[in-house]
Amino acid sequence: MSKSEIKPETGGERKAESGESSGRRRFLGTAGAAAVAAAFGIPVIMSVRSCVPNVLYEEPQRFKIGGLDKFTDGPTFIADKRLFVFRDKNTFHCIGATCTHLGCTVQLVRLKSGEPGNDYEFQCPCHGSKYHADGVNYAGPAPRPLPYFKIEIAPDDGQLVVDMSQIADRGWRLTV
C-alpha cells in the first residue's frame, strides 16, 4: 500500500460518525422513556378509570302513552313499548306484550268464537306460546302469564301514564 492510498482521518468524518451515534442514542433514549411511561402510565390510567362507575342507561319504566281520546274501545298496541292498552268505555288496563318464555313480542289474534270476553287471544309467533285474553298462559313453553301494568292519568296534561315497574293484579282497572 502506498502512502497516497492511505487516507488520514479528518475531523469532519469523526463529527459525522459522532452525530449518527448521538442521534441513535437520542432515539433509543426516547423509545426507552416512552416504554417506561407506558408501563407505569397505563396501570395508573386504568386504576383511575375504575373509580368511574360503568352505568347502563335504560329507558324509563314510567312513561306517557297519549291522551284518552287516542284509545278507542278494545285493544291498542303500542309497538315501541310492547304493550297492549285495553279500553272498555271508561275503564283501562294494560298488558305487556313480551312473551314470558324468551321475550318475543306476542300478537293479538282474533278468534272466530265471538263470545264476549273470549274473542281474542295472544300468541307468540316464534315458539308457539298461547295466552287467553286475560293473559294467562295455556299452551306452549311460556312459564308465566303476561304481566299487567298499572296505569294512571297524568295530572298535568291528562295523558295515560304506564308504570312498568309496578305489576298490577289481573282484575285491576283504571276507571276515568
PDB file of N, CA and C in Angstrom, residues 77-84 95-109 122-129 131 146:
ATOM      1  N   PHE A  77    -102.341  -1.515  20.379  1.00  0.00           N
ATOM      2  CA  PHE A  77    -100.971  -1.992  20.546  1.00  0.00           C
ATOM      3  C   PHE A  77    -100.009  -0.812  20.454  1.00  0.00           C
ATOM      4  N   ILE A  78     -99.143  -0.687  21.433  1.00  0.00           N
ATOM      5  CA  ILE A  78     -98.104   0.341  21.427  1.00  0.00           C
ATOM      6  C   ILE A  78     -96.799  -0.387  21.140  1.00  0.00           C
ATOM      7  N   ALA A  79     -96.375  -0.308  19.887  1.00  0.00           N
ATOM      8  CA  ALA A  79     -95.272  -1.144  19.407  1.00  0.00           C
ATOM      9  C   ALA A  79     -93.944  -0.818  20.072  1.00  0.00           C
ATOM     10  N   ASP A  80     -93.613   0.455  20.218  1.00  0.00           N
ATOM     11  CA  ASP A  80     -92.285   0.779  20.745  1.00  0.00           C
ATOM     12  C   ASP A  80     -92.130   0.399  22.204  1.00  0.00           C
ATOM     13  N   LYS A  81     -93.232   0.261  22.927  1.00  0.00           N
ATOM     14  CA  LYS A  81     -93.172  -0.155  24.341  1.00  0.00           C
ATOM     15  C   LYS A  81     -93.600  -1.601  24.535  1.00  0.00           C
ATOM     16  N   ARG A  82     -94.083  -2.225  23.477  1.00  0.00           N
ATOM     17  CA  ARG A  82     -94.562  -3.615  23.516  1.00  0.00           C
ATOM     18  C   ARG A  82     -95.620  -3.805  24.599  1.00  0.00           C
ATOM     19  N   LEU A  83     -96.701  -3.032  24.422  1.00  0.00           N
ATOM     20  CA  LEU A  83     -97.822  -3.043  25.371  1.00  0.00           C
ATOM     21  C   LEU A  83     -99.134  -3.102  24.612  1.00  0.00           C
ATOM     22  N   PHE A  84    -100.121  -3.709  25.246  1.00  0.00           N
ATOM     23  CA  PHE A  84    -101.495  -3.610  24.783  1.00  0.00           C
ATOM     24  C   PHE A  84    -102.272  -2.822  25.824  1.00  0.00           C
ATOM     25  N   ILE A  95    -101.640  -4.638  29.375  1.00  0.00           N
ATOM     26  CA  ILE A  95    -100.984  -5.942  29.430  1.00  0.00           C
ATOM     27  C   ILE A  95     -99.692  -5.867  28.625  1.00  0.00           C
ATOM     28  N   GLY A  96     -98.631  -6.397  29.172  1.00  0.00           N
ATOM     29  CA  GLY A  96     -97.358  -6.445  28.468  1.00  0.00           C
ATOM     30  C   GLY A  96     -97.427  -7.419  27.307  1.00  0.00           C
ATOM     31  N   ALA A  97     -96.755  -7.088  26.203  1.00  0.00           N
ATOM     32  CA  ALA A  97     -96.761  -7.932  25.010  1.00  0.00           C
ATOM     33  C   ALA A  97     -95.469  -8.709  24.858  1.00  0.00           C
ATOM     34  N   THR A  98     -94.721  -8.875  25.931  1.00  0.00           N
ATOM     35  CA  THR A  98     -93.473  -9.621  25.889  1.00  0.00           C
ATOM     36  C   THR A  98     -93.727 -11.035  26.398  1.00  0.00           C
ATOM     37  N   CYS A  99     -93.483 -12.003  25.539  1.00  0.00           N
ATOM     38  CA  CYS A  99     -93.710 -13.401  25.909  1.00  0.00           C
ATOM     39  C   CYS A  99     -92.830 -13.764  27.105  1.00  0.00           C
ATOM     40  N   THR A 100     -93.390 -14.483  28.043  1.00  0.00           N
ATOM     41  CA  THR A 100     -92.646 -14.850  29.248  1.00  0.00           C
ATOM     42  C   THR A 100     -91.702 -16.022  29.021  1.00  0.00           C
ATOM     43  N   HIS A 101     -91.690 -16.559  27.827  1.00  0.00           N
ATOM     44  CA  HIS A 101     -90.759 -17.652  27.525  1.00  0.00           C
ATOM     45  C   HIS A 101     -89.374 -17.093  27.214  1.00  0.00           C
ATOM     46  N   LEU A 102     -89.212 -16.417  26.066  1.00  0.00           N
ATOM     47  CA  LEU A 102     -87.905 -15.886  25.672  1.00  0.00           C
ATOM     48  C   LEU A 102     -87.955 -14.411  25.286  1.00  0.00           C
ATOM     49  N   GLY A 103     -89.037 -13.727  25.566  1.00  0.00           N
ATOM     50  CA  GLY A 103     -89.094 -12.293  25.335  1.00  0.00           C
ATOM     51  C   GLY A 103     -89.521 -11.865  23.953  1.00  0.00           C
ATOM     52  N   CYS A 104     -90.109 -12.728  23.181  1.00  0.00           N
ATOM     53  CA  CYS A 104     -90.630 -12.347  21.870  1.00  0.00           C
ATOM     54  C   CYS A 104     -91.859 -11.471  22.072  1.00  0.00           C
ATOM     55  N   THR A 105     -92.256 -10.772  21.038  1.00  0.00           N
ATOM     56  CA  THR A 105     -93.457  -9.951  21.105  1.00  0.00           C
ATOM     57  C   THR A 105     -94.657 -10.794  20.688  1.00  0.00           C
ATOM     58  N   VAL A 106     -95.623 -10.899  21.595  1.00  0.00           N
ATOM     59  CA  VAL A 106     -96.818 -11.682  21.280  1.00  0.00           C
ATOM     60  C   VAL A 106     -97.728 -10.874  20.374  1.00  0.00           C
ATOM     61  N   GLN A 107     -98.574 -11.588  19.654  1.00  0.00           N
ATOM     62  CA  GLN A 107     -99.524 -10.940  18.747  1.00  0.00           C
ATOM     63  C   GLN A 107    -100.933 -11.212  19.235  1.00  0.00           C
ATOM     64  N   LEU A 108    -101.783 -10.251  18.993  1.00  0.00           N
ATOM     65  CA  LEU A 108    -103.190 -10.389  19.333  1.00  0.00           C
ATOM     66  C   LEU A 108    -103.900 -11.042  18.154  1.00  0.00           C
ATOM     67  N   VAL A 109    -104.567 -12.150  18.415  1.00  0.00           N
ATOM     68  CA  VAL A 109    -105.242 -12.890  17.349  1.00  0.00           C
ATOM     69  C   VAL A 109    -106.733 -12.928  17.663  1.00  0.00           C
ATOM     70  N   PHE A 122    -103.644 -14.129  22.815  1.00  0.00           N
ATOM     71  CA  PHE A 122    -102.285 -13.723  22.473  1.00  0.00           C
ATOM     72  C   PHE A 122    -101.508 -14.964  22.056  1.00  0.00           C
ATOM     73  N   GLN A 123    -100.713 -14.815  20.994  1.00  0.00           N
ATOM     74  CA  GLN A 123     -99.897 -15.929  20.515  1.00  0.00           C
ATOM     75  C   GLN A 123     -98.478 -15.439  20.245  1.00  0.00           C
ATOM     76  N   CYS A 124     -97.536 -16.264  20.646  1.00  0.00           N
ATOM     77  CA  CYS A 124     -96.136 -15.988  20.335  1.00  0.00           C
ATOM     78  C   CYS A 124     -95.833 -16.614  18.980  1.00  0.00           C
ATOM     79  N   PRO A 125     -95.473 -15.831  17.980  1.00  0.00           N
ATOM     80  CA  PRO A 125     -95.232 -16.394  16.646  1.00  0.00           C
ATOM     81  C   PRO A 125     -93.931 -17.185  16.550  1.00  0.00           C
ATOM     82  N   CYS A 126     -93.043 -17.023  17.515  1.00  0.00           N
ATOM     83  CA  CYS A 126     -91.727 -17.674  17.424  1.00  0.00           C
ATOM     84  C   CYS A 126     -91.733 -19.085  18.004  1.00  0.00           C
ATOM     85  N   HIS A 127     -92.334 -19.241  19.187  1.00  0.00           N
ATOM     86  CA  HIS A 127     -92.210 -20.526  19.880  1.00  0.00           C
ATOM     87  C   HIS A 127     -93.547 -21.167  20.193  1.00  0.00           C
ATOM     88  N   GLY A 128     -94.633 -20.539  19.798  1.00  0.00           N
ATOM     89  CA  GLY A 128     -95.945 -21.163  19.907  1.00  0.00           C
ATOM     90  C   GLY A 128     -96.655 -21.026  21.238  1.00  0.00           C
ATOM     91  N   SER A 129     -96.190 -20.183  22.116  1.00  0.00           N
ATOM     92  CA  SER A 129     -96.916 -19.988  23.371  1.00  0.00           C
ATOM     93  C   SER A 129     -98.243 -19.297  23.090  1.00  0.00           C
ATOM     94  N   TYR A 131    -101.777 -17.489  25.030  1.00  0.00           N
ATOM     95  CA  TYR A 131    -102.318 -16.882  26.241  1.00  0.00           C
ATOM     96  C   TYR A 131    -103.785 -16.574  25.995  1.00  0.00           C
ATOM     97  N   LEU A 146     -98.884 -13.272  31.051  1.00  0.00           N
ATOM     98  CA  LEU A 146     -98.418 -11.943  30.670  1.00  0.00           C
ATOM     99  C   LEU A 146     -98.668 -10.981  31.825  1.00  0.00           C
TER     100      LEU A 146
END
